[in-house]
Tab-separated table of C-alpha atoms and ligand atoms in Angstrom:
chain	number	residue	atom	x	y	z
A	1	UNK	CA	-164.812	68.086	-120.361
A	2	UNK	CA	-161.109	67.778	-119.590
A	3	UNK	CA	-160.313	65.688	-122.631
A	4	UNK	CA	-156.717	65.445	-121.488
A	5	UNK	CA	-157.835	63.375	-118.490
A	6	UNK	CA	-157.541	59.721	-119.484
A	7	UNK	CA	-160.340	58.784	-117.054
A	8	UNK	CA	-162.921	60.621	-119.171
A	9	UNK	CA	-162.382	58.130	-121.980
A	10	UNK	CA	-164.357	55.604	-119.884
A	11	UNK	CA	-167.483	57.784	-119.797
A	12	UNK	CA	-170.336	57.751	-122.306
A	13	UNK	CA	-171.480	61.224	-121.316
A	14	UNK	CA	-171.184	63.921	-118.688
A	15	UNK	CA	-174.389	64.177	-116.647
A	16	UNK	CA	-173.447	67.122	-114.396
A	17	UNK	CA	-170.481	69.421	-114.769
A	18	UNK	CA	-168.508	70.732	-111.805
A	19	UNK	CA	-170.218	74.116	-112.289
A	20	UNK	CA	-173.703	72.565	-112.164
A	21	UNK	CA	-172.711	70.565	-109.087
A	22	UNK	CA	-171.309	73.636	-107.319
A	23	UNK	CA	-174.485	75.631	-108.038
A	24	UNK	CA	-176.793	72.835	-106.821
A	25	UNK	CA	-174.729	72.215	-103.673
A	26	UNK	CA	-174.707	75.938	-102.833
A	27	UNK	CA	-178.518	76.085	-103.165
A	28	UNK	CA	-178.908	73.012	-100.984
A	29	UNK	CA	-176.608	74.513	-98.348
A	30	UNK	CA	-178.750	77.663	-98.253
A	31	UNK	CA	-181.894	75.558	-97.878
A	32	UNK	CA	-180.461	73.547	-94.980
A	33	UNK	CA	-179.249	76.780	-93.343
A	34	UNK	CA	-182.816	78.173	-93.503
A	35	UNK	CA	-184.478	74.932	-92.329
A	36	UNK	CA	-182.197	74.476	-89.309
A	37	UNK	CA	-182.129	78.051	-87.971
A	38	UNK	CA	-181.383	78.019	-84.220
A	39	UNK	CA	-180.271	74.370	-84.345
A	40	UNK	CA	-176.905	72.620	-84.293
A	41	UNK	CA	-177.346	69.637	-86.596
A	42	UNK	CA	-174.985	66.686	-86.708
A	43	UNK	CA	-174.146	65.928	-90.319
A	44	UNK	CA	-173.190	62.304	-90.876
A	45	UNK	CA	-171.204	61.496	-94.010
A	46	UNK	CA	-171.605	57.975	-95.366
A	47	UNK	CA	-168.158	56.975	-96.601
A	48	UNK	CA	-166.707	56.762	-99.089
A	49	UNK	CA	-169.081	57.852	-101.853
A	50	UNK	CA	-170.498	60.960	-100.149
A	51	UNK	CA	-167.094	62.337	-99.115
A	52	UNK	CA	-166.602	64.884	-101.913
A	53	UNK	CA	-170.214	66.103	-101.809
A	54	UNK	CA	-170.080	66.287	-97.990
A	55	UNK	CA	-166.957	68.453	-97.906
A	56	UNK	CA	-168.492	70.884	-100.397
A	57	UNK	CA	-171.922	70.906	-98.718
A	58	UNK	CA	-170.818	71.627	-95.140
A	59	UNK	CA	-168.898	74.651	-96.406
A	60	UNK	CA	-172.186	76.065	-97.773
A	61	UNK	CA	-174.020	75.823	-94.452
A	62	UNK	CA	-173.986	78.841	-92.147
A	63	UNK	CA	-174.785	76.986	-88.905
A	64	UNK	CA	-172.730	75.522	-86.029
A	65	UNK	CA	-172.805	72.006	-87.527
A	66	UNK	CA	-170.926	69.041	-86.131
A	67	UNK	CA	-169.676	66.368	-88.500
A	68	UNK	CA	-169.271	62.624	-88.176
A	69	UNK	CA	-168.525	59.709	-90.476
A	70	UNK	CA	-169.890	56.197	-90.912
A	71	UNK	CA	-169.161	53.210	-93.106
A	72	UNK	CA	-172.224	50.987	-93.552
A	73	UNK	CA	-173.562	48.211	-95.731
A	74	UNK	CA	-176.925	46.496	-95.724
A	75	UNK	CA	-177.350	42.806	-95.033
A	76	UNK	CA	-178.380	40.916	-98.145
A	77	UNK	CA	-179.754	42.391	-101.315
A	78	UNK	CA	-183.356	41.213	-101.119
A	79	UNK	CA	-186.330	43.447	-101.664
A	80	UNK	CA	-187.463	43.167	-98.031
A	81	UNK	CA	-185.066	44.965	-95.764
A	82	UNK	CA	-184.673	43.406	-92.338
A	83	UNK	CA	-183.922	46.775	-90.815
A	84	UNK	CA	-180.465	45.507	-89.936
A	85	UNK	CA	-177.445	47.392	-91.062
A	86	UNK	CA	-173.839	46.328	-90.947
A	87	UNK	CA	-171.915	49.154	-89.247
A	88	UNK	CA	-168.309	48.951	-90.379
A	89	UNK	CA	-167.409	52.303	-88.821
A	90	UNK	CA	-169.645	53.693	-86.094
A	91	UNK	CA	-170.311	57.298	-85.080
A	92	UNK	CA	-167.657	58.937	-82.945
A	93	UNK	CA	-170.158	60.458	-80.466
A	94	UNK	CA	-173.709	59.676	-79.253
A	95	UNK	CA	-176.519	61.312	-81.248
A	96	UNK	CA	-179.409	60.971	-78.789
A	97	UNK	CA	-181.415	64.188	-78.643
A	98	UNK	CA	-179.617	65.602	-81.695
A	99	UNK	CA	-180.909	66.779	-85.076
A	100	UNK	CA	-179.180	64.418	-87.487
A	101	UNK	CA	-178.773	64.771	-91.250
A	102	UNK	CA	-177.462	61.676	-93.025
A	103	UNK	CA	-175.485	62.640	-96.129
A	104	UNK	CA	-175.312	59.993	-98.873
A	105	UNK	CA	-174.043	60.023	-102.453
A	106	UNK	CA	-176.936	58.275	-104.194
A	107	UNK	CA	-180.142	56.477	-103.233
A	108	UNK	CA	-180.830	53.551	-105.498
A	109	UNK	CA	-182.927	50.652	-104.107
A	110	UNK	CA	-183.139	52.483	-100.773
A	111	UNK	CA	-182.217	49.322	-98.836
A	112	UNK	CA	-179.043	50.711	-97.230
A	113	UNK	CA	-180.585	53.972	-96.058
A	114	UNK	CA	-183.881	52.548	-94.848
A	115	UNK	CA	-181.892	50.157	-92.653
A	116	UNK	CA	-179.620	52.932	-91.420
A	117	UNK	CA	-182.650	55.132	-90.736
A	118	UNK	CA	-184.134	52.478	-88.432
A	119	UNK	CA	-180.771	52.093	-86.660
A	120	UNK	CA	-180.471	55.855	-86.195
A	121	UNK	CA	-184.062	56.157	-84.908
A	122	UNK	CA	-183.232	53.534	-82.272
A	123	UNK	CA	-180.496	55.886	-80.974
A	124	UNK	CA	-183.120	58.411	-79.841
A	125	UNK	CA	-182.341	61.252	-82.235
A	126	UNK	CA	-184.482	64.416	-81.948
A	127	UNK	CA	-184.972	64.491	-85.718
A	128	UNK	CA	-183.590	62.698	-88.736
A	129	UNK	CA	-183.411	63.755	-92.354
A	130	UNK	CA	-181.852	62.157	-95.412
A	131	UNK	CA	-179.754	64.235	-97.785
A	132	UNK	CA	-178.536	62.583	-100.970
A	133	UNK	CA	-176.697	64.220	-103.836
A	134	UNK	CA	-178.453	61.989	-106.378
A	135	UNK	CA	-181.733	60.086	-106.289
A	136	UNK	CA	-182.737	57.254	-108.628
A	137	UNK	CA	-186.449	56.924	-107.703
A	138	UNK	CA	-187.150	54.511	-110.571
A	139	UNK	CA	-184.962	51.891	-108.880
A	140	UNK	CA	-186.548	52.076	-105.420
A	141	UNK	CA	-187.348	48.668	-103.870
A	142	UNK	CA	-188.237	49.808	-100.352
A	143	UNK	CA	-190.181	52.941	-99.439
A	144	UNK	CA	-187.775	55.728	-98.545
A	145	UNK	CA	-188.307	59.441	-98.841
A	146	UNK	CA	-185.282	61.607	-99.476
A	147	UNK	CA	-185.640	64.967	-97.730
A	148	UNK	CA	-182.904	66.804	-99.621
A	149	UNK	CA	-181.431	65.939	-102.995
A	150	UNK	CA	-179.708	67.868	-105.765
A	151	UNK	CA	-180.698	65.809	-108.797
A	152	UNK	CA	-183.086	62.991	-109.733
A	153	UNK	CA	-181.311	60.815	-112.272
A	154	UNK	CA	-182.432	58.107	-114.703
A	155	UNK	CA	-181.458	54.454	-114.321
A	156	UNK	CA	-177.797	54.651	-115.366
A	157	UNK	CA	-174.556	53.828	-113.550
A	158	UNK	CA	-172.796	57.070	-112.753
A	159	UNK	CA	-169.324	57.854	-111.439
A	160	UNK	CA	-167.306	60.883	-110.368
A	161	UNK	CA	-167.501	63.517	-107.604
A	162	UNK	CA	-166.945	60.766	-105.018
A	163	UNK	CA	-168.890	57.981	-106.745
A	164	UNK	CA	-166.831	54.982	-107.825
A	165	UNK	CA	-166.750	51.892	-109.921
A	166	UNK	CA	-164.388	49.343	-108.306
A	167	UNK	CA	-162.834	52.209	-106.281
A	168	UNK	CA	-162.000	54.214	-109.397
A	169	UNK	CA	-163.310	57.539	-110.765
A	170	UNK	CA	-164.004	59.122	-107.325
A	171	UNK	CA	-161.591	61.939	-108.177
A	172	UNK	CA	-163.384	63.043	-111.361
A	173	UNK	CA	-164.613	66.607	-110.747
A	174	UNK	CA	-167.787	66.000	-112.839
A	175	UNK	CA	-170.426	63.242	-112.769
A	176	UNK	CA	-170.751	61.053	-115.844
A	177	UNK	CA	-172.366	57.871	-117.105
A	178	UNK	CA	-169.835	55.045	-117.082
A	179	UNK	CA	-169.564	53.269	-120.395
A	180	UNK	CA	-171.013	49.726	-120.080
A	181	UNK	CA	-167.907	48.407	-121.858
A	182	UNK	CA	-166.000	49.065	-118.598
A	183	UNK	CA	-168.136	46.801	-116.399
A	184	UNK	CA	-169.145	44.321	-119.098
A	185	UNK	CA	-165.487	43.440	-119.708
B	201	5GP	P1	-179.110	51.293	-102.198
B	201	5GP	O1	-179.937	52.551	-102.219
B	201	5GP	O2	-179.412	50.409	-103.377
B	201	5GP	O3	-179.197	50.543	-100.907
B	201	5GP	O4	-177.582	51.615	-102.302
B	201	5GP	C1	-177.082	52.834	-102.656
B	201	5GP	C2	-175.596	52.650	-102.859
B	201	5GP	O5	-175.379	51.911	-104.076
B	201	5GP	C3	-174.916	53.979	-103.042
B	201	5GP	O6	-174.461	54.509	-101.812
B	201	5GP	C4	-173.797	53.617	-103.979
B	201	5GP	O7	-172.679	53.156	-103.249
B	201	5GP	C5	-174.333	52.478	-104.812
B	201	5GP	N1	-174.855	52.947	-106.113
B	201	5GP	C6	-176.128	52.903	-106.542
B	201	5GP	N2	-176.243	53.409	-107.788
B	201	5GP	C7	-174.995	53.823	-108.137
B	201	5GP	C8	-174.459	54.462	-109.311
B	201	5GP	O8	-175.133	54.799	-110.304
B	201	5GP	N3	-173.127	54.718	-109.295
B	201	5GP	C9	-172.325	54.400	-108.249
B	201	5GP	N4	-171.033	54.702	-108.357
B	201	5GP	N5	-172.793	53.798	-107.132
B	201	5GP	C10	-174.117	53.517	-107.079
């Protein structure tokens, strides 16, 4: 841990170091390269949380990928998703007939991604897979299977490597558990 970084004082523990993240992302990139041989997938980064993971992941994929970016939020926070998603920034190009991989930072309740999945299916994609750096299956409220993920994590609030709390900590190179004293203030 870079003890000299003031930001680390707000963490209770480090969950994954930058070395562990790099190793897991490289393995995932190799897996996607194998699975999509002969294809030209469109990789869609869900901003802002997935941005750091996305930039590392695409550089581990030996395929002619295209990239795109979206900003989304789900309507409401109830357990029953309506299938509606609030698109704050849409795709730059149509994805009908394309093999799409949605790249997310973390799947928690699953509400956001299950809504986005329905939206994407309605665009006539050839195939659709979900890739999330982290998965918190214990917190799932709607059924959602994650096709690719680096780590399953326990029910804790984590920050770093793109993940924020109130827009902070995205620039931490490692992922850590945020001390509850920060958000219980
Ligand atoms: P859900 O799966 O509940 O619809 O939403 C997932 C989103 O909630 C993620 O994209 C992320 O923005 C946020 N989220 C869920 N758990 C965490 C966490 O432990 N840390 C951070 N920073 N964000 C989280």
